């Protein structure tokens, strides 16, 4: 079966499509990447998406329109990838664009709830492409008590589990998240959680201070000096000290956080501020790994996501973990292109759902049990 995985992360930079050939089932599924393509959102779309995520108030009509409009964009991206690869796809797995994610339960209208919301309507996408679509993956995990994230550990287990080597798999998208797989681990021994900001804080600071959407190759941060006291201070945030499953998003590290961060930095040179935000991402990942390493031996750190293209960040990350005897490698080293990994994961999850197989990892999300993820839109 050929499945198109469609990912659009919290960076709101655009859409990744991975065309994947899948065989077998459950944890014995095998896959082969046929083609991967990244598409940037047109500037006006990105702006609207960011507004919808950050605005304290936005018209419901605008959200409804965006839900349908994004589905058209996803359809276009899939169509172009399929045409390029000259294959037909049988199924689509579409993550959608997260507008809001609240993993922790809090009281609303007299009852404690957690909730999440990804848009880009599955029926519209199925209608445009003429193939079934699995979308809206996160609520099924939350319905059984999970945080709804992270969902990528299922792929990580499939790809990175090793009999003799302990491995950590870190994605650096808008948010950073890791999966830790001890040597010879069973599914119940795998741990996964969000490490904190990935590119999100760096991107926002780059936009505010330099008028650029991101720090290309990390060259601006490379010119600055890290304000160590600020990194140490920021690492005291309760989020970084929560153990067990934890999830973050724009709710934790979005616009409000960045305003606070900039206030702390005061009148420091702008290159130093960006270098400091870069160091915060590296330190928060390093800290998480140091804590994991107290209980298990890890040999390799595999990294993926847009953050791997930031050379200053990668240098800082290497300095954080090399002291632990851990080798840093891109996921490309095991045949998973680092920018395609999350899109591949949603092709895999859709494939499991299509076969009525569960694909959350309860140890990672905190769910009470396994769940079949997503909603199917038939054609
Ligand atoms: N050439 C580059 N140099 C530095 N950073 C980059 C580069 N290309 C992409 N990025 C970073 O990667 C981010 C997108 O990463 P991605 O993995 O797509 O995240 P998400 O899953 O949140 O969409 C961008 O917002 C940017 O911060
Ligand atoms: Mg992206």
mmCIF file of C-alpha atoms and ligand atoms in Angstrom:
data_model
loop_
_atom_site.group_PDB
_atom_site.id
_atom_site.type_symbol
_atom_site.label_atom_id
_atom_site.label_comp_id
_atom_site.label_asym_id
_atom_site.label_seq_id
_atom_site.Cartn_x
_atom_site.Cartn_y
_atom_site.Cartn_z
ATOM 1 C CA UNK A 1 0.000 0.000 0.000
ATOM 2 C CA UNK A 2 1.278 3.502 -0.830
ATOM 3 C CA UNK A 3 0.435 6.116 1.754
ATOM 4 C CA UNK A 4 1.044 9.872 1.649
ATOM 5 C CA UNK A 5 1.930 11.286 5.067
ATOM 6 C CA UNK A 6 1.238 15.006 5.387
ATOM 7 C CA UNK A 7 2.812 16.993 8.202
ATOM 8 C CA UNK A 8 2.502 20.673 9.053
ATOM 9 C CA UNK A 9 4.108 21.408 12.410
ATOM 10 C CA UNK A 10 3.933 24.163 14.977
ATOM 11 C CA UNK A 11 6.574 26.198 13.150
ATOM 12 C CA UNK A 12 3.836 26.916 10.581
ATOM 13 C CA UNK A 13 6.564 27.036 7.950
ATOM 14 C CA UNK A 14 4.666 24.835 5.530
ATOM 15 C CA UNK A 15 3.849 21.260 4.607
ATOM 16 C CA UNK A 16 5.969 18.121 4.302
ATOM 17 C CA UNK A 17 4.659 15.243 2.206
ATOM 18 C CA UNK A 18 6.215 11.766 2.341
ATOM 19 C CA UNK A 19 5.104 9.060 -0.068
ATOM 20 C CA UNK A 20 5.730 5.747 1.624
ATOM 21 C CA UNK A 21 5.309 2.143 0.532
ATOM 22 C CA UNK A 22 4.193 0.022 3.490
ATOM 23 C CA UNK A 23 3.914 -3.724 4.021
ATOM 24 C CA UNK A 24 3.311 -5.968 7.039
ATOM 25 C CA UNK A 25 1.503 -4.943 10.182
ATOM 26 C CA UNK A 26 1.910 -3.597 13.697
ATOM 27 C CA UNK A 27 5.490 -3.366 14.917
ATOM 28 C CA UNK A 28 6.530 -5.655 12.051
ATOM 29 C CA UNK A 29 5.495 -3.064 9.465
ATOM 30 C CA UNK A 30 8.160 -2.342 6.891
ATOM 31 C CA UNK A 31 8.344 0.865 4.929
ATOM 32 C CA UNK A 32 10.208 2.414 2.062
ATOM 33 C CA UNK A 33 10.257 6.145 1.354
ATOM 34 C CA UNK A 34 9.400 6.772 -2.279
ATOM 35 C CA UNK A 35 9.558 10.554 -2.293
ATOM 36 C CA UNK A 36 9.617 13.485 0.073
ATOM 37 C CA UNK A 37 8.824 17.116 -0.702
ATOM 38 C CA UNK A 38 8.664 20.244 1.469
ATOM 39 C CA UNK A 39 6.287 23.058 0.531
ATOM 40 C CA UNK A 40 6.362 26.510 2.121
ATOM 41 C CA UNK A 41 3.068 28.117 3.004
ATOM 42 C CA UNK A 42 2.481 31.274 0.944
ATOM 43 C CA UNK A 43 3.283 34.262 3.217
ATOM 44 C CA UNK A 44 -0.377 35.255 3.654
ATOM 45 C CA UNK A 45 -1.347 31.699 4.657
ATOM 46 C CA UNK A 46 1.477 31.494 7.199
ATOM 47 C CA UNK A 47 0.449 34.816 8.662
ATOM 48 C CA UNK A 48 -3.173 33.715 8.994
ATOM 49 C CA UNK A 49 -2.168 30.397 10.571
ATOM 50 C CA UNK A 50 0.094 32.154 13.083
ATOM 51 C CA UNK A 51 -2.691 34.619 13.850
ATOM 52 C CA UNK A 52 -5.159 31.793 14.418
ATOM 53 C CA UNK A 53 -2.684 30.136 16.841
ATOM 54 C CA UNK A 54 -1.741 33.232 18.773
ATOM 55 C CA UNK A 55 -4.715 35.578 18.672
ATOM 56 C CA UNK A 56 -6.687 35.921 21.890
ATOM 57 C CA UNK A 57 -9.762 36.319 19.699
ATOM 58 C CA UNK A 58 -10.447 35.428 16.073
ATOM 59 C CA UNK A 59 -13.742 35.213 14.170
ATOM 60 C CA UNK A 60 -15.244 31.731 13.986
ATOM 61 C CA UNK A 61 -15.937 32.337 10.299
ATOM 62 C CA UNK A 62 -12.206 32.849 9.734
ATOM 63 C CA UNK A 63 -11.390 29.543 11.479
ATOM 64 C CA UNK A 64 -14.026 27.652 9.506
ATOM 65 C CA UNK A 65 -12.641 29.043 6.266
ATOM 66 C CA UNK A 66 -9.076 28.227 7.264
ATOM 67 C CA UNK A 67 -10.117 24.633 8.058
ATOM 68 C CA UNK A 68 -11.368 24.142 4.498
ATOM 69 C CA UNK A 69 -8.663 26.243 2.836
ATOM 70 C CA UNK A 70 -5.816 24.290 4.468
ATOM 71 C CA UNK A 71 -7.344 21.045 3.200
ATOM 72 C CA UNK A 72 -7.117 22.482 -0.340
ATOM 73 C CA UNK A 73 -3.460 23.347 0.264
ATOM 74 C CA UNK A 74 -2.711 19.851 1.583
ATOM 75 C CA UNK A 75 -4.469 18.336 -1.457
ATOM 76 C CA UNK A 76 -2.347 20.443 -3.753
ATOM 77 C CA UNK A 77 0.881 19.394 -1.990
ATOM 78 C CA UNK A 78 -0.051 15.688 -2.157
ATOM 79 C CA UNK A 79 -1.051 15.982 -5.815
ATOM 80 C CA UNK A 80 2.261 17.579 -6.737
ATOM 81 C CA UNK A 81 4.300 14.973 -4.854
ATOM 82 C CA UNK A 82 2.359 12.079 -6.370
ATOM 83 C CA UNK A 83 2.775 13.514 -9.861
ATOM 84 C CA UNK A 84 6.511 13.892 -9.340
ATOM 85 C CA UNK A 85 6.880 10.326 -8.091
ATOM 86 C CA UNK A 86 4.657 8.952 -10.872
ATOM 87 C CA UNK A 87 2.798 6.609 -8.536
ATOM 88 C CA UNK A 88 -0.790 6.447 -7.272
ATOM 89 C CA UNK A 89 -1.371 6.731 -3.556
ATOM 90 C CA UNK A 90 -3.973 4.567 -1.810
ATOM 91 C CA UNK A 91 -4.380 6.427 1.452
ATOM 92 C CA UNK A 92 -3.461 9.759 3.047
ATOM 93 C CA UNK A 93 -2.496 10.372 6.671
ATOM 94 C CA UNK A 94 -2.815 14.059 7.467
ATOM 95 C CA UNK A 95 -1.759 15.512 10.796
ATOM 96 C CA UNK A 96 -3.342 18.918 10.170
ATOM 97 C CA UNK A 97 -2.327 22.245 11.634
ATOM 98 C CA UNK A 98 -2.498 22.464 15.417
ATOM 99 C CA UNK A 99 -4.309 25.603 16.504
ATOM 100 C CA UNK A 100 -4.511 24.677 20.152
ATOM 101 C CA UNK A 101 -3.151 21.901 22.321
ATOM 102 C CA UNK A 102 -3.784 21.531 26.019
ATOM 103 C CA UNK A 103 -2.467 18.229 27.279
ATOM 104 C CA UNK A 104 -3.045 18.941 30.977
ATOM 105 C CA UNK A 105 -6.587 18.858 32.310
ATOM 106 C CA UNK A 106 -8.050 22.047 33.690
ATOM 107 C CA UNK A 107 -11.554 23.001 34.765
ATOM 108 C CA UNK A 108 -13.821 24.351 32.028
ATOM 109 C CA UNK A 109 -17.525 24.931 32.596
ATOM 110 C CA UNK A 110 -17.364 22.933 35.796
ATOM 111 C CA UNK A 111 -15.501 19.899 34.460
ATOM 112 C CA UNK A 112 -11.827 19.076 34.087
ATOM 113 C CA UNK A 113 -10.856 18.552 30.477
ATOM 114 C CA UNK A 114 -7.814 18.366 28.224
ATOM 115 C CA UNK A 115 -8.233 19.152 24.547
ATOM 116 C CA UNK A 116 -6.536 19.564 21.206
ATOM 117 C CA UNK A 117 -7.473 20.954 17.815
ATOM 118 C CA UNK A 118 -5.899 20.263 14.417
ATOM 119 C CA UNK A 119 -7.489 21.771 11.336
ATOM 120 C CA UNK A 120 -7.453 20.933 7.603
ATOM 121 C CA UNK A 121 -10.658 19.027 6.971
ATOM 122 C CA UNK A 122 -10.227 15.320 6.138
ATOM 123 C CA UNK A 123 -13.407 15.042 4.044
ATOM 124 C CA UNK A 124 -12.413 17.967 1.857
ATOM 125 C CA UNK A 125 -8.962 16.439 1.378
ATOM 126 C CA UNK A 126 -10.454 13.026 0.520
ATOM 127 C CA UNK A 127 -12.885 14.662 -1.888
ATOM 128 C CA UNK A 128 -10.154 16.555 -3.709
ATOM 129 C CA UNK A 129 -7.802 13.585 -3.988
ATOM 130 C CA UNK A 130 -10.289 10.777 -4.462
ATOM 131 C CA UNK A 131 -8.574 8.577 -1.848
ATOM 132 C CA UNK A 132 -9.481 7.879 1.782
ATOM 133 C CA UNK A 133 -7.887 10.100 4.413
ATOM 134 C CA UNK A 134 -7.046 9.479 8.057
ATOM 135 C CA UNK A 135 -6.839 12.733 9.997
ATOM 136 C CA UNK A 136 -7.267 14.105 13.512
ATOM 137 C CA UNK A 137 -4.956 11.582 15.206
ATOM 138 C CA UNK A 138 -4.571 13.105 18.644
ATOM 139 C CA UNK A 139 -8.049 13.062 20.253
ATOM 140 C CA UNK A 140 -8.271 9.235 20.393
ATOM 141 C CA UNK A 141 -5.232 9.127 22.667
ATOM 142 C CA UNK A 142 -6.608 11.926 24.843
ATOM 143 C CA UNK A 143 -9.935 10.145 25.095
ATOM 144 C CA UNK A 144 -8.133 7.369 27.006
ATOM 145 C CA UNK A 145 -6.295 9.764 29.298
ATOM 146 C CA UNK A 146 -3.201 10.524 27.184
ATOM 147 C CA UNK A 147 -1.627 13.869 26.390
ATOM 148 C CA UNK A 148 -2.288 13.288 22.676
ATOM 149 C CA UNK A 149 1.447 13.750 22.073
ATOM 150 C CA UNK A 150 4.019 12.708 21.124
ATOM 151 C CA UNK A 151 2.793 10.250 18.483
ATOM 152 C CA UNK A 152 6.041 9.793 16.573
ATOM 153 C CA UNK A 153 7.489 7.238 19.070
ATOM 154 C CA UNK A 154 5.638 4.486 17.198
ATOM 155 C CA UNK A 155 7.822 5.157 14.157
ATOM 156 C CA UNK A 156 10.895 5.621 16.330
ATOM 157 C CA UNK A 157 10.433 2.175 17.860
ATOM 158 C CA UNK A 158 10.085 0.628 14.459
ATOM 159 C CA UNK A 159 13.209 2.273 13.049
ATOM 160 C CA UNK A 160 15.647 2.880 15.886
ATOM 161 C CA UNK A 161 15.202 -0.031 18.294
ATOM 162 C CA UNK A 162 18.559 -1.809 18.531
ATOM 163 C CA UNK A 163 19.566 -4.961 20.383
ATOM 164 C CA UNK A 164 22.893 -3.584 21.637
ATOM 165 C CA UNK A 165 22.713 0.207 21.437
ATOM 166 C CA UNK A 166 20.680 2.595 23.547
ATOM 167 C CA UNK A 167 19.285 5.284 21.315
ATOM 168 C CA UNK A 168 17.670 8.670 21.733
ATOM 169 C CA UNK A 169 15.766 10.166 18.834
ATOM 170 C CA UNK A 170 15.301 13.923 18.973
ATOM 171 C CA UNK A 171 13.134 15.946 16.614
ATOM 172 C CA UNK A 172 13.707 19.690 16.495
ATOM 173 C CA UNK A 173 10.639 21.260 14.932
ATOM 174 C CA UNK A 174 8.833 24.235 16.450
ATOM 175 C CA UNK A 175 8.956 22.225 19.670
ATOM 176 C CA UNK A 176 11.637 19.678 20.572
ATOM 177 C CA UNK A 177 10.657 16.145 21.453
ATOM 178 C CA UNK A 178 12.571 12.987 22.123
ATOM 179 C CA UNK A 179 12.082 9.243 22.216
ATOM 180 C CA UNK A 180 14.455 7.209 24.379
ATOM 181 C CA UNK A 181 14.888 3.545 23.478
ATOM 182 C CA UNK A 182 17.219 1.522 25.719
ATOM 183 C CA UNK A 183 19.169 -1.316 24.077
ATOM 184 C CA UNK A 184 16.881 -4.284 23.434
ATOM 185 C CA UNK A 185 13.856 -2.392 24.791
ATOM 186 C CA UNK A 186 10.256 -3.599 24.757
ATOM 187 C CA UNK A 187 7.522 -1.080 23.885
ATOM 188 C CA UNK A 188 6.802 -0.598 27.587
ATOM 189 C CA UNK A 189 10.370 0.575 28.260
ATOM 190 C CA UNK A 190 10.327 3.335 25.669
ATOM 191 C CA UNK A 191 9.980 6.853 26.993
ATOM 192 C CA UNK A 192 9.108 9.988 25.078
ATOM 193 C CA UNK A 193 8.291 13.592 25.900
ATOM 194 C CA UNK A 194 8.667 17.150 24.685
ATOM 195 C CA UNK A 195 12.016 18.634 25.667
ATOM 196 C CA UNK A 196 10.870 22.264 25.305
ATOM 197 C CA UNK A 197 11.344 24.830 22.571
ATOM 198 C CA UNK A 198 12.795 23.611 19.282
ATOM 199 C CA UNK A 199 12.970 26.446 16.767
ATOM 200 C CA UNK A 200 9.936 28.298 18.069
ATOM 201 C CA UNK A 201 11.633 30.778 20.394
ATOM 202 C CA UNK A 202 14.603 31.292 18.039
ATOM 203 C CA UNK A 203 12.230 31.917 15.109
ATOM 204 C CA UNK A 204 10.154 34.483 17.010
ATOM 205 C CA UNK A 205 13.275 36.335 18.192
ATOM 206 C CA UNK A 206 14.766 36.275 14.714
ATOM 207 C CA UNK A 207 11.552 37.756 13.342
ATOM 208 C CA UNK A 208 11.350 40.454 16.034
ATOM 209 C CA UNK A 209 15.023 41.506 16.074
ATOM 210 C CA UNK A 210 16.178 40.763 12.536
ATOM 211 C CA UNK A 211 12.976 40.755 10.478
ATOM 212 C CA UNK A 212 13.701 37.212 9.219
ATOM 213 C CA UNK A 213 11.484 34.135 9.718
ATOM 214 C CA UNK A 214 14.446 32.031 10.946
ATOM 215 C CA UNK A 215 18.204 32.131 11.497
ATOM 216 C CA UNK A 216 19.482 30.528 8.259
ATOM 217 C CA UNK A 217 22.144 27.929 9.159
ATOM 218 C CA UNK A 218 22.404 29.632 12.553
ATOM 219 C CA UNK A 219 24.743 32.279 11.155
ATOM 220 C CA UNK A 220 23.295 35.182 13.171
ATOM 221 C CA UNK A 221 23.480 33.318 16.491
ATOM 222 C CA UNK A 222 27.064 32.331 15.645
ATOM 223 C CA UNK A 223 28.019 36.021 15.861
ATOM 224 C CA UNK A 224 26.636 36.389 19.390
ATOM 225 C CA UNK A 225 27.725 35.413 22.882
ATOM 226 C CA UNK A 226 25.412 33.279 25.006
ATOM 227 C CA UNK A 227 24.071 35.069 28.106
ATOM 228 C CA UNK A 228 24.584 32.073 30.383
ATOM 229 C CA UNK A 229 22.800 33.514 33.403
ATOM 230 C CA UNK A 230 19.620 33.860 31.366
ATOM 231 C CA UNK A 231 19.749 30.292 30.099
ATOM 232 C CA UNK A 232 20.243 29.052 33.676
ATOM 233 C CA UNK A 233 17.364 31.212 34.892
ATOM 234 C CA UNK A 234 15.010 30.039 32.120
ATOM 235 C CA UNK A 235 15.848 26.410 32.849
ATOM 236 C CA UNK A 236 14.165 26.879 36.237
ATOM 237 C CA UNK A 237 10.736 26.974 34.549
ATOM 238 C CA UNK A 238 8.502 24.245 36.029
ATOM 239 C CA UNK A 239 8.042 22.708 32.563
ATOM 240 C CA UNK A 240 11.696 21.630 32.428
ATOM 241 C CA UNK A 241 11.440 19.844 35.777
ATOM 242 C CA UNK A 242 8.302 17.856 35.143
ATOM 243 C CA UNK A 243 9.124 14.167 34.827
ATOM 244 C CA UNK A 244 7.104 11.594 32.894
ATOM 245 C CA UNK A 245 4.999 12.481 29.872
ATOM 246 C CA UNK A 246 4.900 16.192 29.094
ATOM 247 C CA UNK A 247 3.891 18.232 26.093
ATOM 248 C CA UNK A 248 4.531 21.796 24.992
ATOM 249 C CA UNK A 249 3.351 24.124 22.246
ATOM 250 C CA UNK A 250 2.741 27.782 21.509
ATOM 251 C CA UNK A 251 0.764 27.801 24.751
ATOM 252 C CA UNK A 252 4.104 27.370 26.632
ATOM 253 C CA UNK A 253 6.725 28.841 24.293
ATOM 254 C CA UNK A 254 4.764 31.147 22.004
ATOM 255 C CA UNK A 255 4.399 34.883 21.813
ATOM 256 C CA UNK A 256 3.875 35.544 25.543
ATOM 257 C CA UNK A 257 6.931 33.520 26.515
ATOM 258 C CA UNK A 258 9.086 35.304 23.944
ATOM 259 C CA UNK A 259 7.985 38.731 25.228
ATOM 260 C CA UNK A 260 9.098 37.678 28.717
ATOM 261 C CA UNK A 261 12.363 36.244 27.383
ATOM 262 C CA UNK A 262 13.161 39.516 25.586
ATOM 263 C CA UNK A 263 12.341 41.486 28.733
ATOM 264 C CA UNK A 264 14.890 39.392 30.670
ATOM 265 C CA UNK A 265 17.527 40.051 28.020
ATOM 266 C CA UNK A 266 16.988 43.805 28.381
ATOM 267 C CA UNK A 267 19.368 45.875 26.259
ATOM 268 C CA UNK A 268 21.793 43.065 25.380
ATOM 269 C CA UNK A 269 23.067 43.049 21.765
ATOM 270 C CA UNK A 270 20.579 41.333 19.470
ATOM 271 C CA UNK A 271 23.028 38.678 18.271
ATOM 272 C CA UNK A 272 23.622 37.714 21.917
ATOM 273 C CA UNK A 273 19.873 37.402 22.504
ATOM 274 C CA UNK A 274 19.491 35.047 19.552
ATOM 275 C CA UNK A 275 22.545 33.040 20.646
ATOM 276 C CA UNK A 276 20.947 32.754 24.095
ATOM 277 C CA UNK A 277 17.655 31.471 22.664
ATOM 278 C CA UNK A 278 19.652 28.944 20.620
ATOM 279 C CA UNK A 279 21.501 27.840 23.749
ATOM 280 C CA UNK A 280 18.186 27.407 25.585
ATOM 281 C CA UNK A 281 17.043 24.848 23.014
ATOM 282 C CA UNK A 282 20.393 23.015 23.216
ATOM 283 C CA UNK A 283 20.510 23.114 27.040
ATOM 284 C CA UNK A 284 16.922 21.880 27.456
ATOM 285 C CA UNK A 285 17.646 18.901 25.186
ATOM 286 C CA UNK A 286 21.009 18.301 26.919
ATOM 287 C CA UNK A 287 19.386 18.390 30.360
ATOM 288 C CA UNK A 288 16.688 15.916 29.383
ATOM 289 C CA UNK A 289 19.334 13.545 28.017
ATOM 290 C CA UNK A 290 21.550 13.905 31.095
ATOM 291 C CA UNK A 291 18.611 12.917 33.276
ATOM 292 C CA UNK A 292 17.770 9.900 31.112
ATOM 293 C CA UNK A 293 21.401 8.819 31.111
ATOM 294 C CA UNK A 294 21.341 8.377 34.892
ATOM 295 C CA UNK A 295 19.081 5.353 34.465
ATOM 296 C CA UNK A 296 20.238 3.879 31.192
ATOM 297 C CA UNK A 297 23.156 3.767 28.896
ATOM 298 C CA UNK A 298 22.640 5.613 25.628
ATOM 299 C CA UNK A 299 25.080 5.421 22.742
ATOM 300 C CA UNK A 300 23.531 7.438 19.932
ATOM 301 C CA UNK A 301 21.499 10.599 19.542
ATOM 302 C CA UNK A 302 19.646 10.760 16.220
ATOM 303 C CA UNK A 303 18.357 14.201 15.274
ATOM 304 C CA UNK A 304 15.744 15.315 12.761
ATOM 305 C CA UNK A 305 13.595 18.330 11.903
ATOM 306 C CA UNK A 306 14.354 21.812 10.603
ATOM 307 C CA UNK A 307 16.582 22.560 13.609
ATOM 308 C CA UNK A 308 19.245 20.209 12.238
ATOM 309 C CA UNK A 309 19.913 22.859 9.577
ATOM 310 C CA UNK A 310 20.903 25.359 12.251
ATOM 311 C CA UNK A 311 24.644 24.704 12.524
ATOM 312 C CA UNK A 312 25.094 26.828 15.648
ATOM 313 C CA UNK A 313 22.378 24.868 17.433
ATOM 314 C CA UNK A 314 23.879 21.557 16.350
ATOM 315 C CA UNK A 315 27.323 22.618 17.569
ATOM 316 C CA UNK A 316 25.882 23.571 20.969
ATOM 317 C CA UNK A 317 23.949 20.307 21.133
ATOM 318 C CA UNK A 318 27.073 18.305 20.382
ATOM 319 C CA UNK A 319 28.892 20.100 23.195
ATOM 320 C CA UNK A 320 26.008 19.223 25.542
ATOM 321 C CA UNK A 321 25.979 15.478 24.877
ATOM 322 C CA UNK A 322 29.473 14.529 23.724
ATOM 323 C CA UNK A 323 30.592 14.672 27.339
ATOM 324 C CA UNK A 324 28.152 11.816 28.008
ATOM 325 C CA UNK A 325 29.862 9.672 25.390
ATOM 326 C CA UNK A 326 26.858 9.982 23.084
ATOM 327 C CA UNK A 327 27.370 10.295 19.351
ATOM 328 C CA UNK A 328 25.161 12.800 17.435
ATOM 329 C CA UNK A 329 23.928 11.662 14.020
ATOM 330 C CA UNK A 330 21.227 12.868 11.653
ATOM 331 C CA UNK A 331 18.399 10.346 11.189
ATOM 332 C CA UNK A 332 19.550 10.276 7.532
ATOM 333 C CA UNK A 333 22.272 7.922 8.778
ATOM 334 C CA UNK A 334 19.650 5.172 9.081
ATOM 335 C CA UNK A 335 17.845 6.078 5.861
ATOM 336 C CA UNK A 336 15.224 8.443 7.293
ATOM 337 C CA UNK A 337 15.729 11.934 5.793
ATOM 338 C CA UNK A 338 15.603 14.285 8.759
ATOM 339 C CA UNK A 339 13.087 16.667 7.200
ATOM 340 C CA UNK A 340 10.788 13.809 6.111
ATOM 341 C CA UNK A 341 10.625 11.875 9.367
ATOM 342 C CA UNK A 342 7.436 13.326 10.836
ATOM 343 C CA UNK A 343 5.566 13.048 7.527
ATOM 344 C CA UNK A 344 6.673 9.401 7.292
ATOM 345 C CA UNK A 345 5.334 8.893 10.815
ATOM 346 C CA UNK A 346 1.850 10.064 9.841
ATOM 347 C CA UNK A 347 1.837 7.790 6.792
ATOM 348 C CA UNK A 348 2.685 4.936 9.157
ATOM 349 C CA UNK A 349 0.019 5.897 11.715
ATOM 350 C CA UNK A 350 -2.641 6.213 8.991
ATOM 351 C CA UNK A 351 -1.642 2.764 7.697
ATOM 352 C CA UNK A 352 -2.112 1.252 11.172
ATOM 353 C CA UNK A 353 -5.514 2.936 11.571
ATOM 354 C CA UNK A 354 -6.593 1.664 8.151
ATOM 355 C CA UNK A 355 -5.827 -1.860 9.445
ATOM 356 C CA UNK A 356 -7.578 -1.158 12.754
ATOM 357 C CA UNK A 357 -4.332 -1.312 14.688
ATOM 358 C CA UNK A 358 -3.507 0.888 17.654
ATOM 359 C CA UNK A 359 -0.474 3.145 17.266
ATOM 360 C CA UNK A 360 -0.182 5.367 20.304
ATOM 361 C CA UNK A 361 2.592 4.479 22.739
ATOM 362 C CA UNK A 362 0.888 4.686 26.165
ATOM 363 C CA UNK A 363 4.222 5.023 27.968
ATOM 364 C CA UNK A 364 4.912 8.146 25.876
ATOM 365 C CA UNK A 365 1.543 9.868 26.032
ATOM 366 C CA UNK A 366 0.432 8.696 29.473
ATOM 367 C CA UNK A 367 -2.701 7.041 28.028
ATOM 368 C CA UNK A 368 -4.402 4.307 30.051
ATOM 369 C CA UNK A 369 -4.345 1.968 27.083
ATOM 370 C CA UNK A 370 -3.568 1.646 23.399
ATOM 371 C CA UNK A 371 -5.910 3.358 20.957
ATOM 372 C CA UNK A 372 -6.602 3.308 17.231
ATOM 373 C CA UNK A 373 -5.828 6.866 16.200
ATOM 374 C CA UNK A 374 -7.673 9.223 13.891
ATOM 375 C CA UNK A 375 -10.842 9.569 11.896
ATOM 376 C CA UNK A 376 -11.318 8.062 8.459
ATOM 377 C CA UNK A 377 -12.887 10.054 5.602
ATOM 378 C CA UNK A 378 -13.955 7.634 2.862
ATOM 379 C CA UNK A 379 -14.544 8.604 -0.742
HETATM 380 N N1 LIG B 1 18.346 26.524 6.566
HETATM 381 C C1 LIG B 1 17.912 26.603 7.825
HETATM 382 N N2 LIG B 1 18.687 27.115 8.786
HETATM 383 C C2 LIG B 1 18.274 27.201 10.066
HETATM 384 N N3 LIG B 1 17.057 26.801 10.478
HETATM 385 C C3 LIG B 1 16.233 26.284 9.555
HETATM 386 C C4 LIG B 1 16.596 26.149 8.194
HETATM 387 N N4 LIG B 1 15.545 25.571 7.534
HETATM 388 C C5 LIG B 1 14.578 25.381 8.450
HETATM 389 N N5 LIG B 1 14.965 25.801 9.664
HETATM 390 C C6 LIG B 1 14.197 25.800 10.913
HETATM 391 O O1 LIG B 1 13.304 24.697 10.917
HETATM 392 C C7 LIG B 1 11.972 25.137 11.187
HETATM 393 C C8 LIG B 1 10.980 24.197 10.567
HETATM 394 O O2 LIG B 1 11.245 22.924 11.045
HETATM 395 P P1 LIG B 1 10.170 21.746 10.950
HETATM 396 O O3 LIG B 1 10.888 20.498 11.274
HETATM 397 O O4 LIG B 1 9.446 21.850 9.657
HETATM 398 O O5 LIG B 1 9.220 22.150 12.159
HETATM 399 P P2 LIG B 1 7.644 21.916 12.352
HETATM 400 O O6 LIG B 1 7.467 20.445 12.440
HETATM 401 O O7 LIG B 1 7.333 22.641 13.616
HETATM 402 O O8 LIG B 1 6.999 22.522 11.135
HETATM 403 C C9 LIG B 1 11.935 26.561 10.672
HETATM 404 O O9 LIG B 1 10.940 27.309 11.299
HETATM 405 C C10 LIG B 1 13.347 27.042 11.010
HETATM 406 O O10 LIG B 1 13.405 27.477 12.339
HETATM 407 MG MG1 LIG B 2 7.427 22.267 9.181
#
